[in-house]
Each structure stands twice: as C-alpha cells, then as structure tokens.
Amino acid sequence: MRRVSCNYHQRSTVVGITSEAFEQAGQSIETQNAALAGISEVFTGPQLQRGATALRSVVQTISNTPEKLNAIGVSVLDVKGNFRDLVPILEDVKTKFAGMTEGQRAAALHALAPDKKQQACREPLLKVLPVVKRNYIEQKPALGDVDKAFNA
C-alpha cells in the first residue's frame, strides 16, 4: 500500500470530515481510503483539511443532489438504483468538463457549486482523480472488500 503524507491526527481529522458523506453516498471504505490517500498526496499541512472539506462537498452533491450531475450528463446511480462508485463518477465529470467550452464549464461549475468558495475547492479535486484512482486500484485487491467482511 502506498504511504500517505499525513500523521495519525490529520488522518483521523479527515476521516471525521468525510465519513458521513461517504456513507450517505453509498461509497465503500476502500473508496474513502483511496480518496483520502489521494488528497493527502496533493494537499499538505493545513490545506489537507481544505481538501477533505472539498471532497466531502463533492460526495454530498452526489448523494443529495444527483440531478445536478444528471444535468451535465453524469449519472450517479447504476441500473439497480444504487450509487455508482466515486471514481467512475469523477472520471465522467472530468470527461464532460474536457469537452466543454470555458463558458459551458463555468456554467456547469456554477450549477454544481453556486458558491465561489465551493467552486475553488472542487476544481483541484479533478486533478487528484488520477491519484485516487491509482490508490483505489492498488489497495482493493490487498484489502478485499472491507464492507462485505463487516456485513457478513
């Protein structure tokens, strides 16, 4: 497993910031761990809490207002009505944004996060996506499905 650049106190703080949102969005512990490892590689020191808060905001948008993502052509639910995994959702958002003009992108960002402060926090998360995806792929086989183990 990849080493993350935060200490136990910082780790417990960012887990506390994001856990409820991940649970509400139907995300696995592995996905949360991969996302937190990703932001800890990109955001350091006091910026780590800012990254965790931005991540929580994105995950809350997924669970609380899926219609906002549907409006830009990104589905958050699978065919059975369950939440899709965070990594493919963020990949879809990144792909949609890449195909937009600056004006369309600004409008989509405003629709997803009307608050300028939220927009400023969410934009860097798309840059973290490759790190999150790598961490998720690396740790999944090593850990197995933690959720299944606890719910067996």
mmCIF file of C-alpha atoms in Angstrom, residues 50-131:
data_model
loop_
_atom_site.group_PDB
_atom_site.id
_atom_site.type_symbol
_atom_site.label_atom_id
_atom_site.label_comp_id
_atom_site.label_asym_id
_atom_site.label_seq_id
_atom_site.Cartn_x
_atom_site.Cartn_y
_atom_site.Cartn_z
ATOM 1 C CA ARG A 50 -9.484 22.091 2.980
ATOM 2 C CA GLY A 51 -9.075 19.188 0.541
ATOM 3 C CA ALA A 52 -11.101 16.892 2.812
ATOM 4 C CA THR A 53 -13.845 19.509 3.109
ATOM 5 C CA ALA A 54 -13.940 19.894 -0.677
ATOM 6 C CA LEU A 55 -14.101 16.122 -1.051
ATOM 7 C CA ARG A 56 -16.987 15.953 1.436
ATOM 8 C CA SER A 57 -18.803 18.661 -0.522
ATOM 9 C CA VAL A 58 -18.436 16.735 -3.779
ATOM 10 C CA VAL A 59 -19.625 13.487 -2.200
ATOM 11 C CA GLN A 60 -22.593 15.306 -0.631
ATOM 12 C CA THR A 61 -23.540 16.702 -4.050
ATOM 13 C CA ILE A 62 -23.501 13.151 -5.394
ATOM 14 C CA SER A 63 -25.808 11.853 -2.670
ATOM 15 C CA ASN A 64 -28.024 14.885 -2.004
ATOM 16 C CA THR A 65 -28.487 16.389 -5.454
ATOM 17 C CA PRO A 66 -27.790 13.767 -8.134
ATOM 18 C CA GLU A 67 -29.951 15.758 -10.545
ATOM 19 C CA LYS A 68 -27.197 18.401 -10.705
ATOM 20 C CA LEU A 69 -24.797 15.847 -12.136
ATOM 21 C CA ASN A 70 -27.521 14.343 -14.327
ATOM 22 C CA ALA A 71 -27.984 17.829 -15.827
ATOM 23 C CA ILE A 72 -24.444 17.692 -17.239
ATOM 24 C CA GLY A 73 -24.885 14.098 -18.403
ATOM 25 C CA VAL A 74 -23.294 12.240 -15.481
ATOM 26 C CA SER A 75 -25.328 9.503 -13.832
ATOM 27 C CA VAL A 76 -24.642 8.824 -10.160
ATOM 28 C CA LEU A 77 -26.916 5.776 -9.957
ATOM 29 C CA ASP A 78 -26.448 2.391 -11.582
ATOM 30 C CA VAL A 79 -29.227 0.457 -13.334
ATOM 31 C CA LYS A 80 -30.366 -1.001 -9.984
ATOM 32 C CA GLY A 81 -30.718 2.455 -8.424
ATOM 33 C CA ASN A 82 -27.601 2.166 -6.254
ATOM 34 C CA PHE A 83 -24.906 4.835 -6.116
ATOM 35 C CA ARG A 84 -22.073 4.225 -8.535
ATOM 36 C CA ASP A 85 -18.529 4.263 -7.217
ATOM 37 C CA LEU A 86 -16.957 7.701 -6.742
ATOM 38 C CA VAL A 87 -14.017 7.084 -9.076
ATOM 39 C CA PRO A 88 -16.100 6.436 -12.247
ATOM 40 C CA ILE A 89 -18.399 9.352 -11.356
ATOM 41 C CA LEU A 90 -15.433 11.735 -11.087
ATOM 42 C CA GLU A 91 -13.959 10.310 -14.301
ATOM 43 C CA ASP A 92 -17.257 11.035 -16.064
ATOM 44 C CA VAL A 93 -17.283 14.597 -14.690
ATOM 45 C CA LYS A 94 -13.693 15.133 -15.843
ATOM 46 C CA THR A 95 -14.547 13.804 -19.319
ATOM 47 C CA LYS A 96 -17.633 16.042 -19.556
ATOM 48 C CA PHE A 97 -15.629 19.109 -18.478
ATOM 49 C CA ALA A 98 -12.881 18.341 -21.003
ATOM 50 C CA GLY A 99 -15.441 18.503 -23.818
ATOM 51 C CA MET A 100 -16.885 21.864 -22.726
ATOM 52 C CA THR A 101 -16.032 25.383 -23.731
ATOM 53 C CA GLU A 102 -14.880 27.716 -20.947
ATOM 54 C CA GLY A 103 -18.380 29.225 -20.798
ATOM 55 C CA GLN A 104 -20.074 25.834 -20.580
ATOM 56 C CA ARG A 105 -17.620 24.723 -17.929
ATOM 57 C CA ALA A 106 -18.218 27.869 -15.868
ATOM 58 C CA ALA A 107 -21.992 27.329 -16.110
ATOM 59 C CA ALA A 108 -21.647 23.654 -15.111
ATOM 60 C CA LEU A 109 -19.398 24.535 -12.180
ATOM 61 C CA HIS A 110 -21.908 27.151 -11.075
ATOM 62 C CA ALA A 111 -24.744 24.618 -11.292
ATOM 63 C CA LEU A 112 -22.781 22.064 -9.268
ATOM 64 C CA ALA A 113 -21.440 24.587 -6.759
ATOM 65 C CA PRO A 114 -23.130 28.014 -6.805
ATOM 66 C CA ASP A 115 -20.786 29.304 -4.098
ATOM 67 C CA LYS A 116 -17.450 30.623 -5.496
ATOM 68 C CA LYS A 117 -15.616 29.202 -2.477
ATOM 69 C CA GLN A 118 -17.020 25.728 -3.224
ATOM 70 C CA GLN A 119 -16.011 26.056 -6.880
ATOM 71 C CA ALA A 120 -12.447 26.960 -5.906
ATOM 72 C CA CYS A 121 -12.263 23.857 -3.684
ATOM 73 C CA ARG A 122 -13.804 21.420 -6.161
ATOM 74 C CA GLU A 123 -11.664 22.275 -9.149
ATOM 75 C CA PRO A 124 -8.441 20.834 -7.632
ATOM 76 C CA LEU A 125 -10.237 17.559 -6.864
ATOM 77 C CA LEU A 126 -10.373 16.708 -10.567
ATOM 78 C CA LYS A 127 -6.569 16.974 -10.570
ATOM 79 C CA VAL A 128 -6.425 14.500 -7.673
ATOM 80 C CA LEU A 129 -8.510 11.925 -9.571
ATOM 81 C CA PRO A 130 -5.576 10.007 -11.125
ATOM 82 C CA VAL A 131 -4.001 9.615 -7.674
#
